[in-house]
Amino acid sequence: MNQKQVGSFTQPMSLHKKFLVLIVTFSALLEIIDSTIVNVATPDIMGNLGTTLDQISWATNAYSISNLLTVIIAPWLANKLGRRNYIVGSMLIFTLCSYFCGQATNVWELVFFRFLQGAGGGAFLVTGQTIVIESFPKEKLQMANALFTMGLILGPALGPVLGGYLVESFSWPYIFYINIPLGIIATIGLYSLVEDSPYRNKNAKIDKVQYTFLALFVMSFITVLENGEREDWFAEPYIVVLTIIACITLLCYIFSSLKSKHPVINFHLFKDKNFAIFNIVNILSSIGMYSSTFSAPIFTQQILGYSPLQNALLILPATTLGLLLTPWVGKIPKKMSYLIAANLLSSVAIITFASLFFHSTPDISGHRITTMYIIRSLGFTLLFSPLSTLMFMNIKPENLSDASSTYSTIRKLSQTMGVAFTSTFIAQRLPVKEQQIGTMVQASSVGYQHRLHELIDKLQGMGHSLTEATSKAQQLLHSSYVEQFTFAGYRDAYAITLFSFLTCIIIVTLYTAYLLKEKGEKK
């Protein structure tokens, strides 16, 4: 390793580097927010563009697919184009396509520009994390990681809230237009602060056959996850076909990559125990995190009746706490025992949050929701920085870019799985059909008849005839039961978060026991 390379890990942190981590974190935050912001504007976009839910879903699918396909080859693109050229060019594409998304006059224009926007955004997480890891001395890396991962925590929570506010206060194109001034600021910052990597390999190669297999897998798998619940999963022939394609292409990719000198995803990285074990934790925690961040705004706005602005105020104290705790998390000693303890504590906090939501009732107060968000924020703040530090602890500098790409790819696939699992779980729990309501609430039950007669008497006292009062009472009871079961369906979805983080605790505890045993044997 030459002197320049050593310097990137040993020189003290300068003001330049402090601004560098802020600008790459800001860029990553823009991309994460944009991956979720569209969901809340879907009804308005459908009405304005005159499209169906099936068609508008491709705007989300296109972004997810192109984003992940770019994340996979981001290290190669950074090597070929130069890191600064690549990340600045990507921000320009992201910003320009945001404008054209807002200008779309039909759904397929929106899908096309969302696809290009996702490709531009694919650079920010992988390249940003690599920049942070390469640029900071080891004693400062924990703090830099904490600041960068704050974007991973804020993004999923801010996206739906910001999107809801912009749609409510302005119109749906503004969820894209807001990226224009922010993207210009980010472009100037990235151009001024980012430098090419000392580990750049201009002769980097990529196996085109492998990438084709991986691209087919990603496109098939994400389409199945995004559309499966709406299409009743395997009842729809094209979902079955895409599932088969995903399985075959994944197997083809794995077998071809094991023999390749230039694998798209370097499976040899998983020989490192830390990287392998904590990527499993990465999968589970990403599923659990996105399950809760997907269902929480729907739960508070659609079920409890809060406006986007009210929901933002509920989240604000938790967000503020996360920002205040981030520097403290960055000061956690970079020792295995401390980092594992922080990881376990984060899982306990998130399990507590999910348990409180799981046992909540329809009359839950705003103060209680805010308290639960604060507990969740504590858990998320303690999760990602120690997790990424543990994962990259033994990775060689020249492999950091590949490791970051692998980590981001796994995390993004897991996020999509978390949303798909949650939406499917909720759909199966909600009594959306009259027959289901009839099964759950039998007209012959004593409790139902008692409430029905009470309502009939009350309505008759208000001047309604017996026939009108009976019909109206049945409708009111029906709506009441739908409300209760809908509430229960969203509430019970937090079981996914509970299961994910309980499994994380078990895995981390077992791995800690293994490390202690291994250490004892060496003595």
Short mmCIF file of C-alpha atoms in Angstrom, two decimals:
data_model
loop_
_atom_site.label_atom_id
_atom_site.label_comp_id
_atom_site.label_asym_id
_atom_site.label_seq_id
_atom_site.Cartn_x
_atom_site.Cartn_y
_atom_site.Cartn_z
CA MET A 1 0.00 0.00 0.00
CA ASN A 2 1.43 3.38 -0.97
CA GLN A 3 1.73 6.41 1.31
CA LYS A 4 -1.38 8.06 -0.11
CA GLN A 5 -3.41 4.99 0.67
CA VAL A 6 -2.14 4.80 4.20
CA GLY A 7 -2.94 8.47 4.69
CA SER A 8 -6.62 7.99 4.12
CA PHE A 9 -6.75 5.83 7.19
CA THR A 10 -4.30 7.58 9.47
CA GLN A 11 -4.61 11.34 8.95
CA PRO A 12 -6.72 13.23 11.53
CA MET A 13 -10.22 14.30 10.56
CA SER A 14 -10.29 17.74 8.92
CA LEU A 15 -13.09 20.25 8.37
CA HIS A 16 -13.14 19.13 4.73
CA LYS A 17 -13.93 15.58 5.80
CA LYS A 18 -16.65 16.71 8.20
CA PHE A 19 -18.42 18.49 5.34
CA LEU A 20 -17.77 15.49 3.11
CA VAL A 21 -19.67 13.10 5.38
CA LEU A 22 -22.52 15.62 5.65
CA ILE A 23 -22.91 15.99 1.87
CA VAL A 24 -22.79 12.25 1.12
CA THR A 25 -25.27 11.63 3.96
CA PHE A 26 -27.53 14.33 2.51
CA SER A 27 -27.31 12.69 -0.95
CA ALA A 28 -28.17 9.26 0.47
CA LEU A 29 -31.08 10.79 2.41
CA LEU A 30 -32.51 12.30 -0.80
CA GLU A 31 -32.51 8.88 -2.48
CA ILE A 32 -34.04 7.04 0.49
CA ILE A 33 -36.82 9.61 0.89
CA ASP A 34 -37.61 9.41 -2.82
CA SER A 35 -37.98 5.63 -2.68
CA THR A 36 -40.98 5.97 -0.31
CA ILE A 37 -42.39 9.44 -0.97
CA VAL A 38 -44.49 8.42 -4.00
CA ASN A 39 -46.67 5.92 -2.11
CA VAL A 40 -48.70 8.58 -0.29
CA ALA A 41 -49.31 10.50 -3.53
CA THR A 42 -50.59 7.47 -5.46
CA PRO A 43 -54.33 8.38 -5.32
CA ASP A 44 -53.65 11.95 -6.51
CA ILE A 45 -51.36 10.78 -9.34
CA MET A 46 -53.97 8.22 -10.44
CA GLY A 47 -56.68 10.86 -10.57
CA ASN A 48 -54.52 13.45 -12.34
CA LEU A 49 -53.03 11.12 -14.95
CA GLY A 50 -56.20 9.02 -15.37
CA THR A 51 -54.53 5.71 -14.65
CA THR A 52 -55.17 2.53 -12.68
CA LEU A 53 -53.46 1.22 -9.54
CA ASP A 54 -51.86 -1.61 -11.56
CA GLN A 55 -50.31 0.90 -13.96
CA ILE A 56 -49.16 3.39 -11.34
CA SER A 57 -47.49 0.57 -9.36
CA TRP A 58 -44.93 0.36 -12.15
CA ALA A 59 -43.65 3.80 -11.16
CA THR A 60 -42.56 2.25 -7.85
CA ASN A 61 -41.37 -0.99 -9.47
CA ALA A 62 -39.31 0.85 -12.10
CA TYR A 63 -37.53 2.95 -9.45
CA SER A 64 -36.78 -0.07 -7.23
CA ILE A 65 -35.50 -2.22 -10.10
CA SER A 66 -33.21 0.37 -11.71
CA ASN A 67 -31.95 1.52 -8.30
CA LEU A 68 -30.94 -1.98 -7.26
CA LEU A 69 -29.41 -2.83 -10.66
CA THR A 70 -27.25 0.29 -10.31
CA VAL A 71 -26.30 -0.44 -6.69
CA ILE A 72 -24.93 -3.82 -7.81
CA ILE A 73 -22.51 -2.33 -10.37
CA ALA A 74 -21.82 0.98 -8.58
CA PRO A 75 -18.24 -0.07 -7.61
CA TRP A 76 -17.45 -0.93 -11.24
CA LEU A 77 -18.92 2.35 -12.53
CA ALA A 78 -16.97 4.33 -9.91
CA ASN A 79 -13.76 2.60 -11.03
CA LYS A 80 -14.36 3.18 -14.73
CA LEU A 81 -15.66 6.75 -14.57
CA GLY A 82 -13.88 7.97 -11.46
CA ARG A 83 -15.71 8.34 -8.16
CA ARG A 84 -16.30 12.09 -8.34
CA ASN A 85 -17.47 11.99 -11.98
CA TYR A 86 -19.79 9.08 -11.20
CA ILE A 87 -21.48 10.45 -8.08
CA VAL A 88 -21.81 14.02 -9.47
CA GLY A 89 -23.19 12.69 -12.77
CA SER A 90 -25.63 10.49 -10.88
CA MET A 91 -26.89 13.45 -8.84
CA LEU A 92 -27.43 15.45 -12.04
CA ILE A 93 -29.43 12.56 -13.54
CA PHE A 94 -31.44 12.18 -10.31
CA THR A 95 -32.24 15.92 -10.18
CA LEU A 96 -33.08 16.31 -13.87
CA CYS A 97 -35.34 13.24 -13.86
CA SER A 98 -37.11 14.58 -10.75
CA TYR A 99 -38.16 17.59 -12.85
CA PHE A 100 -39.41 15.39 -15.70
CA CYS A 101 -41.31 13.14 -13.25
CA GLY A 102 -43.22 16.19 -12.04
CA GLN A 103 -43.88 17.20 -15.67
CA ALA A 104 -45.21 13.76 -16.71
CA THR A 105 -48.48 13.92 -18.68
CA ASN A 106 -49.20 10.18 -18.61
CA VAL A 107 -48.29 7.21 -16.46
CA TRP A 108 -45.72 5.72 -18.85
CA GLU A 109 -43.75 8.98 -18.96
CA LEU A 110 -43.70 8.85 -15.16
CA VAL A 111 -42.56 5.20 -15.18
CA PHE A 112 -39.76 5.98 -17.68
CA PHE A 113 -38.37 8.94 -15.73
CA ARG A 114 -38.74 7.11 -12.40
CA PHE A 115 -36.61 4.34 -13.91
CA LEU A 116 -33.89 6.83 -14.85
CA GLN A 117 -34.23 8.59 -11.48
CA GLY A 118 -33.71 5.28 -9.66
CA ALA A 119 -30.60 4.58 -11.73
CA GLY A 120 -29.19 7.97 -10.74
CA GLY A 121 -30.01 7.42 -7.08
CA GLY A 122 -28.29 4.02 -7.03
CA ALA A 123 -24.88 5.66 -6.66
CA PHE A 124 -25.43 7.50 -3.40
CA LEU A 125 -25.62 4.74 -0.78
CA VAL A 126 -22.79 2.51 -2.02
CA THR A 127 -20.41 5.26 -3.10
CA GLY A 128 -21.28 7.40 -0.08
CA GLN A 129 -20.59 4.65 2.41
CA THR A 130 -17.32 3.76 0.67
CA ILE A 131 -16.26 7.42 0.79
CA VAL A 132 -16.97 7.59 4.53
CA ILE A 133 -15.06 4.38 5.31
CA GLU A 134 -12.05 5.32 3.17
CA SER A 135 -11.85 8.96 4.22
CA PHE A 136 -11.77 8.71 8.00
CA PRO A 137 -9.11 7.42 10.37
CA LYS A 138 -10.12 4.30 12.28
CA GLU A 139 -10.56 6.15 15.57
CA LYS A 140 -13.05 8.54 13.88
CA LEU A 141 -14.80 6.00 11.66
CA GLN A 142 -17.46 5.08 14.23
CA MET A 143 -18.59 8.72 14.44
CA ALA A 144 -18.62 9.12 10.65
CA ASN A 145 -20.59 5.88 10.27
CA ALA A 146 -23.09 7.09 12.86
CA LEU A 147 -23.67 10.32 10.93
CA PHE A 148 -24.00 8.53 7.59
CA THR A 149 -26.39 5.87 8.88
CA MET A 150 -28.58 8.60 10.35
CA GLY A 151 -29.77 9.11 6.77
CA LEU A 152 -30.82 5.46 6.64
CA ILE A 153 -32.94 6.00 9.75
CA LEU A 154 -34.51 9.35 8.85
CA GLY A 155 -35.28 8.58 5.20
CA PRO A 156 -37.96 5.88 5.57
CA ALA A 157 -39.75 7.86 8.30
CA LEU A 158 -39.57 11.25 6.55
CA GLY A 159 -40.62 10.05 3.07
CA PRO A 160 -44.34 9.38 3.72
CA VAL A 161 -44.69 12.38 6.05
CA LEU A 162 -43.01 14.84 3.66
CA GLY A 163 -44.91 13.38 0.70
CA GLY A 164 -48.24 13.68 2.51
CA TYR A 165 -47.54 17.29 3.49
CA LEU A 166 -46.53 18.33 -0.06
CA VAL A 167 -49.57 16.66 -1.62
CA GLU A 168 -51.90 18.15 0.99
CA SER A 169 -50.44 21.67 0.82
CA PHE A 170 -49.52 21.88 -2.88
CA SER A 171 -49.94 19.07 -5.46
CA TRP A 172 -48.33 15.74 -6.30
CA PRO A 173 -45.63 17.08 -8.73
CA TYR A 174 -44.02 18.88 -5.77
CA ILE A 175 -42.88 15.56 -4.29
CA PHE A 176 -40.47 15.58 -7.26
CA TYR A 177 -39.87 19.33 -7.64
CA ILE A 178 -38.52 19.54 -4.09
CA ASN A 179 -35.52 17.51 -5.29
CA ILE A 180 -34.46 20.22 -7.76
CA PRO A 181 -33.03 22.87 -5.35
CA LEU A 182 -31.81 20.17 -2.98
CA GLY A 183 -30.19 18.26 -5.86
CA ILE A 184 -28.40 21.41 -7.09
CA ILE A 185 -26.99 22.01 -3.59
CA ALA A 186 -25.89 18.36 -3.37
CA THR A 187 -24.27 18.50 -6.85
CA ILE A 188 -22.19 21.55 -5.92
CA GLY A 189 -21.17 19.96 -2.60
CA LEU A 190 -20.24 16.63 -4.17
CA TYR A 191 -18.22 18.27 -6.95
CA SER A 192 -16.34 20.42 -4.42
CA LEU A 193 -15.62 17.78 -1.80
CA VAL A 194 -15.46 14.29 -3.34
CA GLU A 195 -12.14 12.98 -4.62
CA ASP A 196 -11.30 9.86 -6.57
CA SER A 197 -10.48 6.78 -4.51
CA PRO A 198 -6.81 5.89 -3.98
CA TYR A 199 -7.91 2.30 -4.65
CA ARG A 200 -9.45 3.08 -8.05
CA ASN A 201 -8.89 0.34 -10.60
CA LYS A 202 -9.36 1.80 -14.08
CA ASN A 203 -9.08 -1.69 -15.56
CA ALA A 204 -11.91 -3.11 -13.45
CA LYS A 205 -13.96 -5.69 -15.32
CA ILE A 206 -17.47 -7.01 -14.99
CA ASP A 207 -18.86 -10.34 -16.11
CA LYS A 208 -21.69 -9.41 -18.49
CA VAL A 209 -23.26 -12.89 -18.40
CA GLN A 210 -23.38 -12.82 -14.59
CA TYR A 211 -24.85 -9.34 -14.59
CA THR A 212 -27.53 -10.45 -17.05
CA PHE A 213 -28.49 -13.34 -14.75
CA LEU A 214 -28.54 -11.01 -11.75
CA ALA A 215 -30.55 -8.34 -13.59
CA LEU A 216 -33.19 -10.90 -14.61
CA PHE A 217 -33.36 -12.13 -11.01
CA VAL A 218 -33.74 -8.62 -9.59
CA MET A 219 -36.41 -7.59 -12.12
CA SER A 220 -38.41 -10.79 -11.59
CA PHE A 221 -38.02 -10.91 -7.80
CA ILE A 222 -38.92 -7.26 -7.17
CA THR A 223 -41.92 -7.43 -9.52
CA VAL A 224 -43.18 -10.51 -7.65
CA LEU A 225 -42.72 -8.81 -4.27
CA GLU A 226 -44.24 -5.49 -5.36
CA ASN A 227 -47.25 -6.97 -7.22
CA GLY A 228 -47.74 -10.34 -5.52
CA GLU A 229 -50.18 -9.29 -2.80
CA ARG A 230 -52.33 -7.23 -5.19
CA GLU A 231 -52.45 -10.12 -7.72
CA ASP A 232 -53.27 -12.75 -5.03
CA TRP A 233 -49.77 -14.19 -5.42
CA PHE A 234 -49.63 -17.51 -7.27
CA ALA A 235 -53.23 -17.32 -8.43
CA GLU A 236 -51.91 -15.08 -11.22
CA PRO A 237 -49.96 -16.97 -13.97
CA TYR A 238 -47.41 -14.21 -14.63
CA ILE A 239 -46.43 -14.16 -10.92
CA VAL A 240 -45.76 -17.91 -11.14
CA VAL A 241 -43.66 -17.44 -14.31
CA LEU A 242 -41.63 -14.60 -12.79
CA THR A 243 -41.03 -16.62 -9.61
CA ILE A 244 -39.64 -19.51 -11.69
CA ILE A 245 -37.44 -17.08 -13.68
CA ALA A 246 -36.16 -15.54 -10.42
CA CYS A 247 -35.23 -18.96 -8.99
CA ILE A 248 -33.51 -20.17 -12.17
CA THR A 249 -31.55 -16.96 -12.81
CA LEU A 250 -30.42 -16.74 -9.17
CA LEU A 251 -29.07 -20.31 -9.31
CA CYS A 252 -27.39 -19.60 -12.66
CA TYR A 253 -25.79 -16.50 -11.20
CA ILE A 254 -24.50 -18.27 -8.08
CA PHE A 255 -22.95 -21.15 -10.04
CA SER A 256 -21.36 -18.84 -12.63
CA SER A 257 -20.01 -16.39 -10.04
CA LEU A 258 -18.24 -19.09 -8.03
CA LYS A 259 -16.06 -19.86 -11.07
CA SER A 260 -15.61 -16.27 -12.21
CA LYS A 261 -12.50 -14.14 -11.76
CA HIS A 262 -14.63 -10.98 -11.80
CA PRO A 263 -17.86 -11.73 -9.87
CA VAL A 264 -20.50 -8.99 -9.79
CA ILE A 265 -21.12 -9.77 -6.13
CA ASN A 266 -18.03 -11.12 -4.40
CA PHE A 267 -19.17 -14.15 -2.39
CA HIS A 268 -15.63 -14.61 -1.09
CA LEU A 269 -16.33 -11.70 1.28
CA PHE A 270 -18.64 -14.02 3.22
CA LYS A 271 -15.63 -16.08 4.31
CA ASP A 272 -15.21 -13.37 6.94
CA LYS A 273 -17.42 -14.47 9.84
CA ASN A 274 -18.31 -10.94 10.91
CA PHE A 275 -19.40 -9.96 7.41
CA ALA A 276 -21.48 -13.13 7.00
CA ILE A 277 -23.19 -13.12 10.40
CA PHE A 278 -23.98 -9.41 10.50
CA ASN A 279 -25.34 -9.50 6.96
CA ILE A 280 -27.90 -12.00 8.26
CA VAL A 281 -28.68 -9.46 10.98
CA ASN A 282 -28.81 -6.83 8.21
CA ILE A 283 -31.49 -8.86 6.38
CA LEU A 284 -33.65 -9.35 9.46
CA SER A 285 -33.30 -5.81 10.80
CA SER A 286 -34.08 -4.29 7.36
CA ILE A 287 -37.22 -6.42 7.06
CA GLY A 288 -38.31 -5.41 10.58
CA MET A 289 -37.43 -1.74 10.12
CA TYR A 290 -39.24 -1.28 6.81
CA SER A 291 -42.20 -3.30 8.06
CA SER A 292 -42.74 -0.75 10.84
CA THR A 293 -41.93 2.35 8.77
CA PHE A 294 -44.34 1.16 6.04
CA SER A 295 -47.27 0.44 8.36
CA ALA A 296 -46.79 3.27 10.92
CA PRO A 297 -47.88 6.27 8.77
CA ILE A 298 -50.81 4.29 7.31
CA PHE A 299 -51.81 3.24 10.82
CA THR A 300 -51.75 6.79 12.24
CA GLN A 301 -53.21 8.61 9.22
CA GLN A 302 -55.74 6.22 7.71
CA ILE A 303 -56.80 4.29 10.82
CA LEU A 304 -56.42 6.86 13.62
CA GLY A 305 -57.29 9.85 11.42
CA TYR A 306 -54.18 12.02 11.85
CA SER A 307 -53.24 14.43 9.03
CA PRO A 308 -49.73 14.25 7.47
CA LEU A 309 -48.74 17.37 9.42
CA GLN A 310 -50.04 15.91 12.70
CA ASN A 311 -48.17 12.70 11.97
CA ALA A 312 -45.00 14.72 11.34
CA LEU A 313 -45.41 16.37 14.75
CA LEU A 314 -45.78 12.93 16.36
CA ILE A 315 -42.48 11.84 14.80
CA LEU A 316 -40.59 15.12 15.41
CA PRO A 317 -39.48 14.40 19.04
CA ALA A 318 -38.20 10.96 18.02
CA THR A 319 -36.31 12.42 15.04
CA THR A 320 -34.78 15.11 17.27
CA LEU A 321 -33.69 12.46 19.79
CA GLY A 322 -32.05 10.45 17.00
CA LEU A 323 -30.08 13.48 15.84
CA LEU A 324 -28.95 14.24 19.40
CA LEU A 325 -27.95 10.64 20.08
CA THR A 326 -25.98 10.19 16.85
CA PRO A 327 -22.74 11.84 18.12
CA TRP A 328 -22.97 9.76 21.30
CA VAL A 329 -23.37 6.53 19.32
CA GLY A 330 -20.35 7.58 17.27
CA LYS A 331 -18.28 7.62 20.48
CA ILE A 332 -19.03 4.01 21.40
CA PRO A 333 -15.61 2.31 21.74
CA LYS A 334 -14.74 0.33 18.63
CA LYS A 335 -14.49 -2.93 20.52
CA MET A 336 -16.43 -6.05 19.67
CA SER A 337 -18.07 -6.30 23.09
CA TYR A 338 -19.35 -2.69 23.11
CA LEU A 339 -20.60 -2.84 19.54
CA ILE A 340 -22.45 -6.13 20.12
CA ALA A 341 -23.96 -4.72 23.33
CA ALA A 342 -25.23 -1.68 21.37
CA ASN A 343 -26.68 -3.99 18.71
CA LEU A 344 -28.50 -6.08 21.33
CA LEU A 345 -29.79 -2.96 23.10
CA SER A 346 -31.16 -1.61 19.80
CA SER A 347 -33.06 -4.86 19.22
CA VAL A 348 -34.54 -4.71 22.73
CA ALA A 349 -35.69 -1.09 22.15
CA ILE A 350 -37.33 -1.93 18.81
CA ILE A 351 -38.99 -5.04 20.27
CA THR A 352 -40.37 -2.85 23.08
CA PHE A 353 -41.73 -0.38 20.48
CA ALA A 354 -43.35 -3.17 18.43
CA SER A 355 -44.81 -4.81 21.55
CA LEU A 356 -46.41 -1.53 22.66
CA PHE A 357 -47.97 -1.03 19.23
CA PHE A 358 -49.02 -4.70 19.14
CA HIS A 359 -50.96 -4.28 22.41
CA SER A 360 -52.45 -0.87 21.60
CA THR A 361 -56.18 -0.07 21.41
CA PRO A 362 -58.21 2.18 19.05
CA ASP A 363 -58.32 4.96 21.67
CA ILE A 364 -54.51 5.24 21.78
CA SER A 365 -53.39 8.81 22.50
CA GLY A 366 -50.97 10.94 20.51
CA HIS A 367 -48.63 11.16 23.51
CA ARG A 368 -48.40 7.38 23.69
CA ILE A 369 -47.65 7.15 19.95
CA THR A 370 -44.91 9.78 20.33
CA THR A 371 -43.40 7.80 23.22
CA MET A 372 -43.38 4.66 21.09
CA TYR A 373 -41.71 6.54 18.21
CA ILE A 374 -39.04 7.77 20.64
CA ILE A 375 -38.31 4.19 21.74
CA ARG A 376 -38.09 3.13 18.08
CA SER A 377 -35.75 6.03 17.29
CA LEU A 378 -33.46 4.95 20.15
CA GLY A 379 -33.35 1.44 18.69
CA PHE A 380 -32.68 2.53 15.10
CA THR A 381 -30.00 5.01 16.18
CA LEU A 382 -28.16 2.27 18.07
CA LEU A 383 -28.58 -0.24 15.25
CA PHE A 384 -26.93 0.80 12.01
CA SER A 385 -23.63 2.42 12.99
CA PRO A 386 -22.46 -0.47 15.24
CA LEU A 387 -23.84 -2.96 12.70
CA SER A 388 -21.89 -1.50 9.77
CA THR A 389 -18.74 -1.15 11.92
CA LEU A 390 -18.95 -4.81 12.94
CA MET A 391 -19.62 -5.87 9.36
CA PHE A 392 -16.66 -4.00 7.81
CA MET A 393 -14.27 -4.54 10.74
CA ASN A 394 -12.07 -7.09 8.97
CA ILE A 395 -12.60 -6.06 5.33
CA LYS A 396 -9.46 -5.02 3.47
CA PRO A 397 -9.42 -1.44 2.11
CA GLU A 398 -9.30 -2.58 -1.54
CA ASN A 399 -12.48 -4.67 -0.97
CA LEU A 400 -14.50 -1.93 0.76
CA SER A 401 -16.36 -0.86 -2.37
CA ASP A 402 -17.45 -4.43 -3.17
CA ALA A 403 -18.42 -5.03 0.46
CA SER A 404 -20.48 -1.81 0.57
CA SER A 405 -22.26 -2.77 -2.67
CA THR A 406 -23.07 -6.23 -1.31
CA TYR A 407 -24.34 -4.76 1.97
CA SER A 408 -26.55 -2.22 0.16
CA THR A 409 -27.91 -4.81 -2.29
CA ILE A 410 -28.90 -7.16 0.54
CA ARG A 411 -30.41 -4.31 2.53
CA LYS A 412 -32.50 -3.03 -0.39
CA LEU A 413 -33.83 -6.49 -1.26
CA SER A 414 -34.66 -7.03 2.42
CA GLN A 415 -36.50 -3.70 2.60
CA THR A 416 -38.67 -4.70 -0.36
CA MET A 417 -39.35 -8.04 1.32
CA GLY A 418 -40.33 -6.26 4.55
CA VAL A 419 -42.90 -4.08 2.77
CA ALA A 420 -44.24 -7.06 0.75
CA PHE A 421 -44.58 -9.26 3.86
CA THR A 422 -46.36 -6.48 5.75
CA SER A 423 -48.81 -5.56 2.99
CA THR A 424 -49.64 -9.26 2.50
CA PHE A 425 -50.08 -9.82 6.23
CA ILE A 426 -52.40 -6.80 6.53
CA ALA A 427 -54.40 -7.79 3.44
CA GLN A 428 -54.97 -11.28 4.84
CA ARG A 429 -56.01 -9.89 8.22
CA LEU A 430 -58.39 -7.19 7.03
CA PRO A 431 -62.06 -8.20 6.68
CA VAL A 432 -62.53 -6.56 3.31
CA LYS A 433 -65.32 -8.84 2.15
CA GLU A 434 -68.90 -8.89 3.36
CA GLN A 435 -68.70 -12.64 3.80
CA GLN A 436 -65.73 -12.26 6.16
CA ILE A 437 -67.61 -9.71 8.28
CA GLY A 438 -70.60 -12.02 8.38
CA THR A 439 -68.44 -14.88 9.58
CA MET A 440 -66.83 -12.82 12.32
CA VAL A 441 -70.02 -11.14 13.50
CA GLN A 442 -73.00 -13.46 13.49
CA ALA A 443 -76.37 -11.75 13.65
CA SER A 444 -77.58 -14.37 16.13
CA SER A 445 -74.98 -13.52 18.76
CA VAL A 446 -76.32 -12.08 22.02
CA GLY A 447 -73.83 -9.19 22.09
CA TYR A 448 -74.61 -8.16 18.54
CA GLN A 449 -78.39 -8.28 19.11
CA HIS A 450 -78.06 -6.26 22.32
CA ARG A 451 -76.06 -3.49 20.60
CA LEU A 452 -78.38 -3.56 17.59
CA HIS A 453 -81.52 -3.06 19.71
CA GLU A 454 -79.82 -0.26 21.67
CA LEU A 455 -79.02 1.58 18.44
CA ILE A 456 -82.50 0.99 17.01
CA ASP A 457 -84.10 2.43 20.14
CA LYS A 458 -81.77 5.43 20.04
CA LEU A 459 -82.45 6.11 16.35
CA GLN A 460 -86.21 5.73 16.82
CA GLY A 461 -85.97 8.28 19.61
CA MET A 462 -84.40 10.65 17.06
CA GLY A 463 -87.48 10.33 14.84
CA HIS A 464 -86.56 7.45 12.50
CA SER A 465 -89.11 4.76 11.62
CA LEU A 466 -88.48 1.17 12.75
CA THR A 467 -87.41 0.15 9.22
CA GLU A 468 -85.05 3.13 8.82
CA ALA A 469 -83.66 2.72 12.34
CA THR A 470 -82.99 -1.01 11.80
CA SER A 471 -81.23 -0.44 8.47
CA LYS A 472 -79.14 2.45 9.81
CA ALA A 473 -78.24 0.55 13.00
CA GLN A 474 -77.01 -2.44 10.98
CA GLN A 475 -74.88 -0.14 8.81
CA LEU A 476 -73.39 1.57 11.86
CA LEU A 477 -72.57 -1.76 13.53
CA HIS A 478 -71.09 -3.07 10.30
CA SER A 479 -68.85 0.02 10.01
CA SER A 480 -67.88 -0.32 13.66
CA TYR A 481 -66.75 -3.92 13.24
CA VAL A 482 -64.87 -3.11 10.02
CA GLU A 483 -63.06 -0.32 11.91
CA GLN A 484 -62.14 -2.63 14.78
CA PHE A 485 -60.87 -5.42 12.55
CA THR A 486 -58.98 -2.96 10.33
CA PHE A 487 -57.28 -1.52 13.41
CA ALA A 488 -56.41 -5.05 14.58
CA GLY A 489 -55.01 -5.94 11.14
CA TYR A 490 -52.56 -3.02 11.08
CA ARG A 491 -51.71 -3.46 14.76
CA ASP A 492 -50.94 -7.16 14.36
CA ALA A 493 -48.56 -6.40 11.47
CA TYR A 494 -46.02 -5.38 14.12
CA ALA A 495 -45.57 -9.11 14.76
CA ILE A 496 -43.21 -9.06 11.74
CA THR A 497 -40.99 -6.46 13.44
CA LEU A 498 -41.15 -8.41 16.71
CA PHE A 499 -40.13 -11.68 15.05
CA SER A 500 -37.33 -10.06 13.02
CA PHE A 501 -35.61 -8.42 15.97
CA LEU A 502 -36.14 -11.35 18.34
CA THR A 503 -34.31 -13.47 15.77
CA CYS A 504 -31.56 -10.82 15.61
CA ILE A 505 -31.08 -11.10 19.38
CA ILE A 506 -30.83 -14.89 19.17
CA ILE A 507 -28.28 -14.79 16.32
CA VAL A 508 -26.10 -12.09 17.92
CA THR A 509 -26.21 -13.86 21.31
CA LEU A 510 -25.19 -17.21 19.79
CA TYR A 511 -22.41 -15.57 17.77
CA THR A 512 -21.13 -13.79 20.89
CA ALA A 513 -21.08 -17.10 22.75
CA TYR A 514 -19.15 -18.64 19.85
CA LEU A 515 -16.57 -15.82 19.90
CA LEU A 516 -16.13 -16.13 23.66
CA LYS A 517 -15.65 -19.88 23.36
CA GLU A 518 -13.14 -19.40 20.53
CA LYS A 519 -11.25 -16.83 22.60
CA GLY A 520 -11.19 -19.19 25.59
CA GLU A 521 -9.82 -22.04 23.48
CA LYS A 522 -7.00 -19.85 22.17
CA LYS A 523 -5.95 -19.08 25.75
#
